[in-house]
PDB file of C-alpha atoms and ligand atoms in Angstrom:
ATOM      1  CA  UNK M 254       0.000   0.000   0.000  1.00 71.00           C
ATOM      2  CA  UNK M 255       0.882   3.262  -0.584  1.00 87.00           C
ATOM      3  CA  UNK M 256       2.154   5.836   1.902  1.00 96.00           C
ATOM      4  CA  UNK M 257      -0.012   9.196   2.198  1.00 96.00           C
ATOM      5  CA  UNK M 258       1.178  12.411   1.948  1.00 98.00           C
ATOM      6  CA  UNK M 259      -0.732  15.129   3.909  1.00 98.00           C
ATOM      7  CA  UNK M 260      -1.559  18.350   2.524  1.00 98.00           C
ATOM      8  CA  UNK M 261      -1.040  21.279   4.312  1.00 98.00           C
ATOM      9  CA  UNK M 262      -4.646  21.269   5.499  1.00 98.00           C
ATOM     10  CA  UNK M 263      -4.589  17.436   6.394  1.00 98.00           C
ATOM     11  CA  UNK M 264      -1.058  18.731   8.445  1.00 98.00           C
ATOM     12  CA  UNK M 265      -3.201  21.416  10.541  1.00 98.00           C
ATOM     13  CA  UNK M 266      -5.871  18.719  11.388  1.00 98.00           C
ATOM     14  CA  UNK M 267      -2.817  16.840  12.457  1.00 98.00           C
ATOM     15  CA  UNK M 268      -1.030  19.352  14.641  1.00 98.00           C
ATOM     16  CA  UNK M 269      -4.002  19.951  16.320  1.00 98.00           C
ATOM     17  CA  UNK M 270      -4.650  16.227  16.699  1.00 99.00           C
ATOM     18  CA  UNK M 271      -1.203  16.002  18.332  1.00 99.00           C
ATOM     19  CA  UNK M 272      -1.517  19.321  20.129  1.00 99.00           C
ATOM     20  CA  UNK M 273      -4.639  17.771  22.404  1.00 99.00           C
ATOM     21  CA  UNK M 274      -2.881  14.824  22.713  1.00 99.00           C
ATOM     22  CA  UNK M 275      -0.078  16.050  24.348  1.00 99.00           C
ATOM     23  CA  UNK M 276      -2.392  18.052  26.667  1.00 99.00           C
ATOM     24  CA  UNK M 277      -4.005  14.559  27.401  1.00 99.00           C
ATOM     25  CA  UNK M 278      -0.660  12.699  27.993  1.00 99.00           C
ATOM     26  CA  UNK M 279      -0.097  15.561  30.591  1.00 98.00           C
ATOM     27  CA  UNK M 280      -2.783  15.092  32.531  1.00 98.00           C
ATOM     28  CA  UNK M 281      -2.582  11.618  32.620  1.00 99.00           C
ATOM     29  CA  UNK M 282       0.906  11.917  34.074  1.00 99.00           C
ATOM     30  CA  UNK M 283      -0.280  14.450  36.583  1.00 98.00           C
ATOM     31  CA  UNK M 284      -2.730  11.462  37.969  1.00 98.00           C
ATOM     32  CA  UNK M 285      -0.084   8.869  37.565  1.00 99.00           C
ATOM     33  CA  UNK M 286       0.057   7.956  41.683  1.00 98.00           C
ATOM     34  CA  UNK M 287       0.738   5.261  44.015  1.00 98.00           C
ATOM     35  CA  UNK M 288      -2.908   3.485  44.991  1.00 99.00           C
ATOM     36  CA  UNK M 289      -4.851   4.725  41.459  1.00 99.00           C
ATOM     37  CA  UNK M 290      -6.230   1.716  39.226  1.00 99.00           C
ATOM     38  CA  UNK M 291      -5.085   1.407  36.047  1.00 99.00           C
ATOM     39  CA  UNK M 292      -9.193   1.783  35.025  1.00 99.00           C
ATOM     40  CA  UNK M 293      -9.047   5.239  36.606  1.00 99.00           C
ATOM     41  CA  UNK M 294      -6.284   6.095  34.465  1.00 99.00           C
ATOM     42  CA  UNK M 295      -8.335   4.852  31.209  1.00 99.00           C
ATOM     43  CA  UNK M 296     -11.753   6.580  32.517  1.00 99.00           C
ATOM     44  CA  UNK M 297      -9.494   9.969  33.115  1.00 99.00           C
ATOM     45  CA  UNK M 298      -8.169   9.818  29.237  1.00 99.00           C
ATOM     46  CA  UNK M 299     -11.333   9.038  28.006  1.00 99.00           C
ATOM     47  CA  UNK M 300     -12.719  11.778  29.998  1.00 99.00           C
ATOM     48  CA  UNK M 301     -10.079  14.097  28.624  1.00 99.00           C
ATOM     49  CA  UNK M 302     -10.447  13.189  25.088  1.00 99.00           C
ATOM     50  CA  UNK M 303     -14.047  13.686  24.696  1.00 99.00           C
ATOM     51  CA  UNK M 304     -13.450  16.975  26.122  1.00 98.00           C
ATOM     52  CA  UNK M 305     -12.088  18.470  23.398  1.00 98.00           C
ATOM     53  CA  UNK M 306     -14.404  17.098  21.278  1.00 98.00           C
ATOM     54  CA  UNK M 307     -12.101  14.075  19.929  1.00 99.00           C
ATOM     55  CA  UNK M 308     -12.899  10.669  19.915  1.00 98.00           C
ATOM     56  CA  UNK M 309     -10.608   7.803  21.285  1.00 99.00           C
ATOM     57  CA  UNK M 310      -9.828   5.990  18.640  1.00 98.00           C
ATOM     58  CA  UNK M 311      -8.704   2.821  20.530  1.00 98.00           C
ATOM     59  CA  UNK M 312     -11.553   2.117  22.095  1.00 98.00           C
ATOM     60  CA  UNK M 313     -13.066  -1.045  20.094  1.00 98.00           C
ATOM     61  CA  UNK M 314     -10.446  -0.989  17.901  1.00 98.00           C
ATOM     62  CA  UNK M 315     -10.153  -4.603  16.924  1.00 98.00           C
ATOM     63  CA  UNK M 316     -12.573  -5.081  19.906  1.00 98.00           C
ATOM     64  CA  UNK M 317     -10.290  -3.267  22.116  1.00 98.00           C
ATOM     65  CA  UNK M 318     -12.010  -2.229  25.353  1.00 98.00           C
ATOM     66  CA  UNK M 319     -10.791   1.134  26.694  1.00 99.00           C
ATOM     67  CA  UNK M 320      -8.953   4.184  25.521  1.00 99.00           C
ATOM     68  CA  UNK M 321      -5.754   3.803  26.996  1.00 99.00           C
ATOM     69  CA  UNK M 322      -3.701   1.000  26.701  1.00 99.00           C
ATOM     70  CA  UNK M 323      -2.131   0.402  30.416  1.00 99.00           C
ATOM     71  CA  UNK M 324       0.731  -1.478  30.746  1.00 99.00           C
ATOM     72  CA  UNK M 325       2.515  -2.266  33.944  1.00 99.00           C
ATOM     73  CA  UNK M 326       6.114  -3.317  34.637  1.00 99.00           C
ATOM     74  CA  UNK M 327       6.461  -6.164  32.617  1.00 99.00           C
ATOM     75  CA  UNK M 328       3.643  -5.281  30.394  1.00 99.00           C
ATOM     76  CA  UNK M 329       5.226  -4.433  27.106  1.00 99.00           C
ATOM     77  CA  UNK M 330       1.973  -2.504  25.254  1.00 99.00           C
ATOM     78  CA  UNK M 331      -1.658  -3.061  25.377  1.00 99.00           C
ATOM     79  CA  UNK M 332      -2.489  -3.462  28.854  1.00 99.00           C
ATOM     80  CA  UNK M 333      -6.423  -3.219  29.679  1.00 99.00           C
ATOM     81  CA  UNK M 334      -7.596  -1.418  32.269  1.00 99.00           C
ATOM     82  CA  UNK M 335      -8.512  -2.879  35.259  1.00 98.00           C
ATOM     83  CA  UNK M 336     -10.161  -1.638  38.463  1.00 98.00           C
ATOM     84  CA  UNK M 337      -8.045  -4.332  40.585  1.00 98.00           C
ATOM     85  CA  UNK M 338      -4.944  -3.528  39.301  1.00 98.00           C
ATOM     86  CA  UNK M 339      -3.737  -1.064  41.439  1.00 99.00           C
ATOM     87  CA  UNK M 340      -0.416   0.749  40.875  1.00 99.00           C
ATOM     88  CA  UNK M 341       2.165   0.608  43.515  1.00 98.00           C
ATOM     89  CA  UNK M 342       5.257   2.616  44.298  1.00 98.00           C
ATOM     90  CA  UNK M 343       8.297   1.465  42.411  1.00 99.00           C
ATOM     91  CA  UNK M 344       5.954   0.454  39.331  1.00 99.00           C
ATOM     92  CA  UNK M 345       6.869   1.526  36.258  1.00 99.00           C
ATOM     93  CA  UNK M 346       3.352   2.323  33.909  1.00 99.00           C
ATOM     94  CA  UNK M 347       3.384   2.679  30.256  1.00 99.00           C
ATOM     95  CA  UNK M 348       0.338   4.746  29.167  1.00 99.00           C
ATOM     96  CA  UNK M 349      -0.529   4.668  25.157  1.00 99.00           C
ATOM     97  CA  UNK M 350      -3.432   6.334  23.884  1.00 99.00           C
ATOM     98  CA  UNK M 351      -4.741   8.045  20.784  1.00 99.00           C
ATOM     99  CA  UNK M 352      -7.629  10.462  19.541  1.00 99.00           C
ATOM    100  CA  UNK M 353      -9.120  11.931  16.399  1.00 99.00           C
ATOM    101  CA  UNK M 354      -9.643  15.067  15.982  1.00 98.00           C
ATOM    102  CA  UNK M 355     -11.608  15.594  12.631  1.00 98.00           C
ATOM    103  CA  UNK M 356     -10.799  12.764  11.336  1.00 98.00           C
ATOM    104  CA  UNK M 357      -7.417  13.152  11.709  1.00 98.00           C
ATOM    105  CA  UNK M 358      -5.402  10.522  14.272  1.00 98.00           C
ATOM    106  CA  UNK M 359      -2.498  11.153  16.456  1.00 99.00           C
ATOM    107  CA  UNK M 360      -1.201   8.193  18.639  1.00 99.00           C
ATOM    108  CA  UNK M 361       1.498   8.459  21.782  1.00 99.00           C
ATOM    109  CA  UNK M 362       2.903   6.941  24.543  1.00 99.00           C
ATOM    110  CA  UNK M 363       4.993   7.478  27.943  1.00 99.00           C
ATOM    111  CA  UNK M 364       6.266   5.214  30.773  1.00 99.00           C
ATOM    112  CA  UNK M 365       5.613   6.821  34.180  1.00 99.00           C
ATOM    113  CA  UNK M 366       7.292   6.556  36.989  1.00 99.00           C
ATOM    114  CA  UNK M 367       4.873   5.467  39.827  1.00 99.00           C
ATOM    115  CA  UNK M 368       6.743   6.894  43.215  1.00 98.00           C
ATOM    116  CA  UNK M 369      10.455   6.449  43.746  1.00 98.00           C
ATOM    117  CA  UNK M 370      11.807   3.142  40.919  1.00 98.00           C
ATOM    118  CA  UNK M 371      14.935   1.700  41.200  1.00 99.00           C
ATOM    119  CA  UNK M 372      17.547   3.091  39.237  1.00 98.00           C
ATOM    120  CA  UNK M 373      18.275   1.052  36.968  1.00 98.00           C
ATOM    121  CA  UNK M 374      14.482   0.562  35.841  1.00 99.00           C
ATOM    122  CA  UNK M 375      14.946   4.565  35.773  1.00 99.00           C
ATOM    123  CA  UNK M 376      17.577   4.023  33.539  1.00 99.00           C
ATOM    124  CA  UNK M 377      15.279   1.521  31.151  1.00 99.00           C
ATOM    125  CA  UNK M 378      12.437   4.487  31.030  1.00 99.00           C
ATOM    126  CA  UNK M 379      15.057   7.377  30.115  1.00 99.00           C
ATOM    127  CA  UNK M 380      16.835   5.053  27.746  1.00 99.00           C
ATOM    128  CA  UNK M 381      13.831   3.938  25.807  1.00 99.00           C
ATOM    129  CA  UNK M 382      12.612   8.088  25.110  1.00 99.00           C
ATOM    130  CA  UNK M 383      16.454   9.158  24.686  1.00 99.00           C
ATOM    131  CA  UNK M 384      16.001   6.170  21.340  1.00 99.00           C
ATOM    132  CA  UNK M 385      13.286   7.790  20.171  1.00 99.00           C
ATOM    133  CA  UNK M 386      15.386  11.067  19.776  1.00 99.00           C
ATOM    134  CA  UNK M 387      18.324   8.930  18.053  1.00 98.00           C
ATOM    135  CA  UNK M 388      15.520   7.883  15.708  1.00 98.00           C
ATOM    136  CA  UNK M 389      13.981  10.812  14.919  1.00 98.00           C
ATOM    137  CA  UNK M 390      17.509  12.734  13.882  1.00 98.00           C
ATOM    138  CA  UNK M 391      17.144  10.370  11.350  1.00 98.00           C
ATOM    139  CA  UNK M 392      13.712  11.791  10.097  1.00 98.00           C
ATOM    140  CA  UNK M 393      14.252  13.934   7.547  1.00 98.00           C
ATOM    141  CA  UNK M 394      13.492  14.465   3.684  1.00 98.00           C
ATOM    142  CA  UNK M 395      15.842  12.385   1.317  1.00 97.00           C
ATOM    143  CA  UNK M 396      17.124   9.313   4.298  1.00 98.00           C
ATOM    144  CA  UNK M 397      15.514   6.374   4.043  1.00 98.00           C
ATOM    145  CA  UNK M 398      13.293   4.719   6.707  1.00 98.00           C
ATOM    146  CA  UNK M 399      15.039   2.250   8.085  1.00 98.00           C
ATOM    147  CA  UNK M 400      17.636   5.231   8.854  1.00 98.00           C
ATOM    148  CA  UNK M 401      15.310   5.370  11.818  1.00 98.00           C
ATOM    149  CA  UNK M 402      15.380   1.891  12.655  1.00 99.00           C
ATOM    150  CA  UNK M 403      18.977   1.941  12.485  1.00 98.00           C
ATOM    151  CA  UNK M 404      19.922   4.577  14.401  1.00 99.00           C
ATOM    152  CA  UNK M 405      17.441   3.319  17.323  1.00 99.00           C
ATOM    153  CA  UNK M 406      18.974  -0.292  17.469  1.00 99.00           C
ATOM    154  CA  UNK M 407      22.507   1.444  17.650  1.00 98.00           C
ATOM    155  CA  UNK M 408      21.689   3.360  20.446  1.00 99.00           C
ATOM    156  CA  UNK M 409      20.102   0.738  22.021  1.00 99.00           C
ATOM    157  CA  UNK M 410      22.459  -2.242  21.724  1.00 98.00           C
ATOM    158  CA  UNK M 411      24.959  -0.486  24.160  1.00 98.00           C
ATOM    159  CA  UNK M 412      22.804  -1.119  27.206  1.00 98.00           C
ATOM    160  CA  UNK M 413      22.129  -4.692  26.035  1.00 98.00           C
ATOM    161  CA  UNK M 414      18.514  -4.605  26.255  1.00 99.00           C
ATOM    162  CA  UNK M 415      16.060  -5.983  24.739  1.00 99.00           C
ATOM    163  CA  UNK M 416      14.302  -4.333  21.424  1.00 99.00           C
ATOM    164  CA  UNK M 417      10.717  -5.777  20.677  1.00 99.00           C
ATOM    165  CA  UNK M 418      10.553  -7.241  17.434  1.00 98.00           C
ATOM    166  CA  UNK M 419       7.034  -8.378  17.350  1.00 98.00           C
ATOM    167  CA  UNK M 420       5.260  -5.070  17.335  1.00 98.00           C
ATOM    168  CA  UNK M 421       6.624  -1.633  15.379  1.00 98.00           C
ATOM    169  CA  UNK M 422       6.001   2.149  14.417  1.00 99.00           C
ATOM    170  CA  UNK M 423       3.654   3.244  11.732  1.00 98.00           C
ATOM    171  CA  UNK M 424       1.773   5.720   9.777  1.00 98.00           C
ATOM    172  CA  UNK M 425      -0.752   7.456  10.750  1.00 98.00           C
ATOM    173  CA  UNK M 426      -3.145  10.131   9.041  1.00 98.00           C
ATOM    174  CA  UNK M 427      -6.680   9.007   8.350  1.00 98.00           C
ATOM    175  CA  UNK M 428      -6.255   6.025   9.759  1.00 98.00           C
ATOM    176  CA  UNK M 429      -4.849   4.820  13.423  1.00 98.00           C
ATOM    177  CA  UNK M 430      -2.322   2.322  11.478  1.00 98.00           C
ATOM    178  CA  UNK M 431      -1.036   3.193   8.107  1.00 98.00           C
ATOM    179  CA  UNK M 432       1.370   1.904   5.965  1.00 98.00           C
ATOM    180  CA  UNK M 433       4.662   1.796   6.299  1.00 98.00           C
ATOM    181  CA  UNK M 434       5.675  -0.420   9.395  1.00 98.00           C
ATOM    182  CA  UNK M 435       8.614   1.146  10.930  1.00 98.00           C
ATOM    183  CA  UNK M 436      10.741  -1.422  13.034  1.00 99.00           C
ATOM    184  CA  UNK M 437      13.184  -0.261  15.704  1.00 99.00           C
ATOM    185  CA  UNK M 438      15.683  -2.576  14.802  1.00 98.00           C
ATOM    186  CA  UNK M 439      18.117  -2.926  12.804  1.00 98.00           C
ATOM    187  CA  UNK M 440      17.091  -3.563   9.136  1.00 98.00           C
ATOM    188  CA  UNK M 441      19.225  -4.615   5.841  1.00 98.00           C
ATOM    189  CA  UNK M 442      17.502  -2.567   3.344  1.00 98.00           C
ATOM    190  CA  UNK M 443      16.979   1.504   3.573  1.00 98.00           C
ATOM    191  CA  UNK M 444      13.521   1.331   3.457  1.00 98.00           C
ATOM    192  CA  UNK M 445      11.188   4.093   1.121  1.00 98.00           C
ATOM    193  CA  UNK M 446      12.962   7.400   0.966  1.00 98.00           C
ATOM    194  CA  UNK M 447      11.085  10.017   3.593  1.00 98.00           C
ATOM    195  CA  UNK M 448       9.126  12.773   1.728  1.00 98.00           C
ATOM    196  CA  UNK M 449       7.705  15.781   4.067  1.00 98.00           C
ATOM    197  CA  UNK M 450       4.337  15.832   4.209  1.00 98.00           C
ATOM    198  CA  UNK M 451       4.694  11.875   5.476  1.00 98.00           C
ATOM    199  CA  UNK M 452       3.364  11.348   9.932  1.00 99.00           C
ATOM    200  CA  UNK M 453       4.798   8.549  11.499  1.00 99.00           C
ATOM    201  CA  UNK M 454       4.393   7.299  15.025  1.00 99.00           C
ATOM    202  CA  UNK M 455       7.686   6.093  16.093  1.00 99.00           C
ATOM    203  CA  UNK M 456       7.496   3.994  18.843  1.00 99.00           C
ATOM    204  CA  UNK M 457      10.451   1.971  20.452  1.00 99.00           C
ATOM    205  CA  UNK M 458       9.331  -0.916  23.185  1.00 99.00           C
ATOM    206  CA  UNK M 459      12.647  -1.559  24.972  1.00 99.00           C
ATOM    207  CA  UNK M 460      12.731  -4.542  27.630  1.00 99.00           C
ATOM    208  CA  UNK M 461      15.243  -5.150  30.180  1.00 99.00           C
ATOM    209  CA  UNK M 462      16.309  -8.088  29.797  1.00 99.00           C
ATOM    210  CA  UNK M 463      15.730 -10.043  26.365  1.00 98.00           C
ATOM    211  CA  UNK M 464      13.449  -8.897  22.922  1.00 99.00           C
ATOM    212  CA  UNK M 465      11.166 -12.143  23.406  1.00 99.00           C
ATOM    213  CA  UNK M 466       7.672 -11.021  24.625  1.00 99.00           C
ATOM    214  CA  UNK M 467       4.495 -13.616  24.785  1.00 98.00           C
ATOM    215  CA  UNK M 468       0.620 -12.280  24.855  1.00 98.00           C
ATOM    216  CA  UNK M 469      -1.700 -12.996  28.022  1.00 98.00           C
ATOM    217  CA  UNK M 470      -4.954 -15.110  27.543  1.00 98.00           C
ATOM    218  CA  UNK M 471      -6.545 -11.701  27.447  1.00 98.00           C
ATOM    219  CA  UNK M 472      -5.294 -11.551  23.647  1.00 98.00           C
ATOM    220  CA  UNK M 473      -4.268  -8.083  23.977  1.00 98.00           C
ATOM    221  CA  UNK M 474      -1.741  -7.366  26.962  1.00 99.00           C
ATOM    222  CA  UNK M 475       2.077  -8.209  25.317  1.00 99.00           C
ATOM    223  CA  UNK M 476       4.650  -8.814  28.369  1.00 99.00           C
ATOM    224  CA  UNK M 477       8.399  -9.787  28.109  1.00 99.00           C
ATOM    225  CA  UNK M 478       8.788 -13.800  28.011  1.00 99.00           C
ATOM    226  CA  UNK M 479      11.102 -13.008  31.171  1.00 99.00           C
ATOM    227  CA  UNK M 480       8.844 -10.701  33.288  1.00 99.00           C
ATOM    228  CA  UNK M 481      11.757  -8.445  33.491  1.00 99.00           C
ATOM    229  CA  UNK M 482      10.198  -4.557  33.144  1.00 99.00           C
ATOM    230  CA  UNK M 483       9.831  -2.687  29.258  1.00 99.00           C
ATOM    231  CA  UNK M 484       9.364   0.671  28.855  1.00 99.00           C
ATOM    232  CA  UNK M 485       7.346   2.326  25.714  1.00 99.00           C
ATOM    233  CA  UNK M 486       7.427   5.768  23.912  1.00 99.00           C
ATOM    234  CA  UNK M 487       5.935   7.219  20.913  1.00 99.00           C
ATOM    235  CA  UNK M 488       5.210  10.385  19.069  1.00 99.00           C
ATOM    236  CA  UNK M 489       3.450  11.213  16.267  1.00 99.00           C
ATOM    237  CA  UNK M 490       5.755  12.816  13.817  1.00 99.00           C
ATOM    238  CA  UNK M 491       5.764  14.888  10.764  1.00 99.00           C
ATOM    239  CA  UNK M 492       8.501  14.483   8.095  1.00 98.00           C
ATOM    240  CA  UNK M 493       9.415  18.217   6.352  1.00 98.00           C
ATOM    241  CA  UNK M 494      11.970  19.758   4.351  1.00 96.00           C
ATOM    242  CA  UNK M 495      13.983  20.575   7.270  1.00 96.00           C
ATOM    243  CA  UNK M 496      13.712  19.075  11.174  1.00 97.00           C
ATOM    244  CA  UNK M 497      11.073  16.702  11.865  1.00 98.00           C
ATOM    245  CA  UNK M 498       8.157  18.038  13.262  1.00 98.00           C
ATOM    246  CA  UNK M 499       6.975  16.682  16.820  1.00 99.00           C
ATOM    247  CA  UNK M 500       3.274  16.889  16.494  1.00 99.00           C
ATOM    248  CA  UNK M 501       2.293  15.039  20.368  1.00 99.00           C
ATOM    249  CA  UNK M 502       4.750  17.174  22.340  1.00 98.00           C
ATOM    250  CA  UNK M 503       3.444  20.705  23.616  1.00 95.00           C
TER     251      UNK M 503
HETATM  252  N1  MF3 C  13      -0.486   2.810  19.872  1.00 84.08           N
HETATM  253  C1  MF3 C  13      -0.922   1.474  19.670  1.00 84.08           C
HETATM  254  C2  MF3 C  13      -0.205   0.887  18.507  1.00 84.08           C
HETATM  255  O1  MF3 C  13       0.194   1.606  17.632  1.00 84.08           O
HETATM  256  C3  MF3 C  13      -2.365   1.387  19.379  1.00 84.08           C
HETATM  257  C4  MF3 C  13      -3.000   0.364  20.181  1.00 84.08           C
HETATM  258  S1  MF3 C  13      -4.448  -0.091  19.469  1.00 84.08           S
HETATM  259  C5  MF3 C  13      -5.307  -0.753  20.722  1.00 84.08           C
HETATM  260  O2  MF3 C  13      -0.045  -0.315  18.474  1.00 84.08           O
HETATM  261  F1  MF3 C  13      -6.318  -1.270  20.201  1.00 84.08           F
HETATM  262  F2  MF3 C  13      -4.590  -1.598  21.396  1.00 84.08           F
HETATM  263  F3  MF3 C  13      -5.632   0.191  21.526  1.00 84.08           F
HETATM  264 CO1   CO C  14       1.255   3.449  17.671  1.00 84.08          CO
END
């Protein structure tokens, strides 16, 4: 399939798509406590999003049952909300969620601290968003995708953790998940050649220990094969002449 290129009008629905979701993410953050459910978290985004007027666009998304996918420790990515799960100092939280704002999709994520974490779980978290920067350097008119996916996997690979292989980045625009994929490993071709105009959520899922990662009998929540923690970010990005545009940061 083809990848789209936004028009300058698609590119304001965008912005603004990524604007509110950075407001959300915020928020979110700003609740992010020991004691809180990880359904309070989803009813709070939810909340948010319809708000300002956006829909979440996870919610029964392949039958998907909330708005914000709530992952826990060693919960990789697609965690559902529960009112039992309660989130307990030195937890790390990974909170992914997504609107659309006239019919227009932005997507993001962020791992939370929850209270005071070990360090070197700190150290997981920080490393994980610091990739996503290495990546995005990369995202620029003329390199080729998998410049992305290079650069992440090289900045990763000196910690030795573990870079999911089983789930990647995408496009986004009119739809939630667009073509291309965009791995955060290390690939052997260069991948389509960037053109601005192109949004991408980049997304590396970093585990501890090793890339392996199994799904619960829930069929949605992804945790690492060892139960060792994995931390998850993502932006929604525009690709333009010049720097990349970060369209889900304020
Ligand atoms: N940000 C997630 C992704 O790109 C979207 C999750 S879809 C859901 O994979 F259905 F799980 F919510
Ligand atoms: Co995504």
């Amino acid at each position: 399939m083809a990848v789209s290129i936004k028009s300058e009008r698609e590119i304001e629905f965008m912005r603004q798509a990524g604007k509110i979701l950075a407001k959300v993410h915020e928020e979110l953050g700003k609740a992010i406590e020991p004691g809180i459910s990880t359904l309070e978290i989803d009813m709070l985004g939810e909340k948010l999003i319809r708000q300002y007027d956006c829909i979440p666009n996870f919610l029964n998304y392949h039958g998907y049952p909330a708005s914000v996918c709530v992952s826990v420790n060693e919960e990789v990515v697609h965690g559902i909300p529960n009112k039992n799960r309660i989130l307990k100092e030195g937890d790390i939280v990974s909170l992914d969620a997504g609107l659309i704002y006239k019919g227009y999709h932005s997507d993001a994520a962020r791992t939370h601290y929850v209270g005071k974490v070990a360090p070197e779980v700190q150290k997981l978290v920080e490393e994980t968003r610091n990739s996503f920067f290495e990546g995005i350097k990369m995202a620029k008119a003329g390199n080729h995708l998998y410049d992305i996916s290079n650069a992440i996997d090289a900045y990763i690979s000196q910690f030795g953790y573990g870079i999911v292989r089983d789930l990647v980045g995408h496009g986004i625009g009119t739809e939630l998940h667009e073509d291309p994929q965009i791995p955060n490993f290390r690939q052997n071709r260069r991948g389509l050649k960037l053109q601005p105009g192109m949004t991408l959520a980049i997304e590396p899922m970093i585990n501890m220990g090793r890339a392996d990662v199994e799904w619960l009998s829930d069929d949605w929540t992804v945790i690492a094969q060892d139960r060792l923690p994995s931390a998850h970010y993502e932006n929604t990005i525009l690709i333009t002449d010049g720097e990349p545009e970060i369209l889900t940061m304020l």
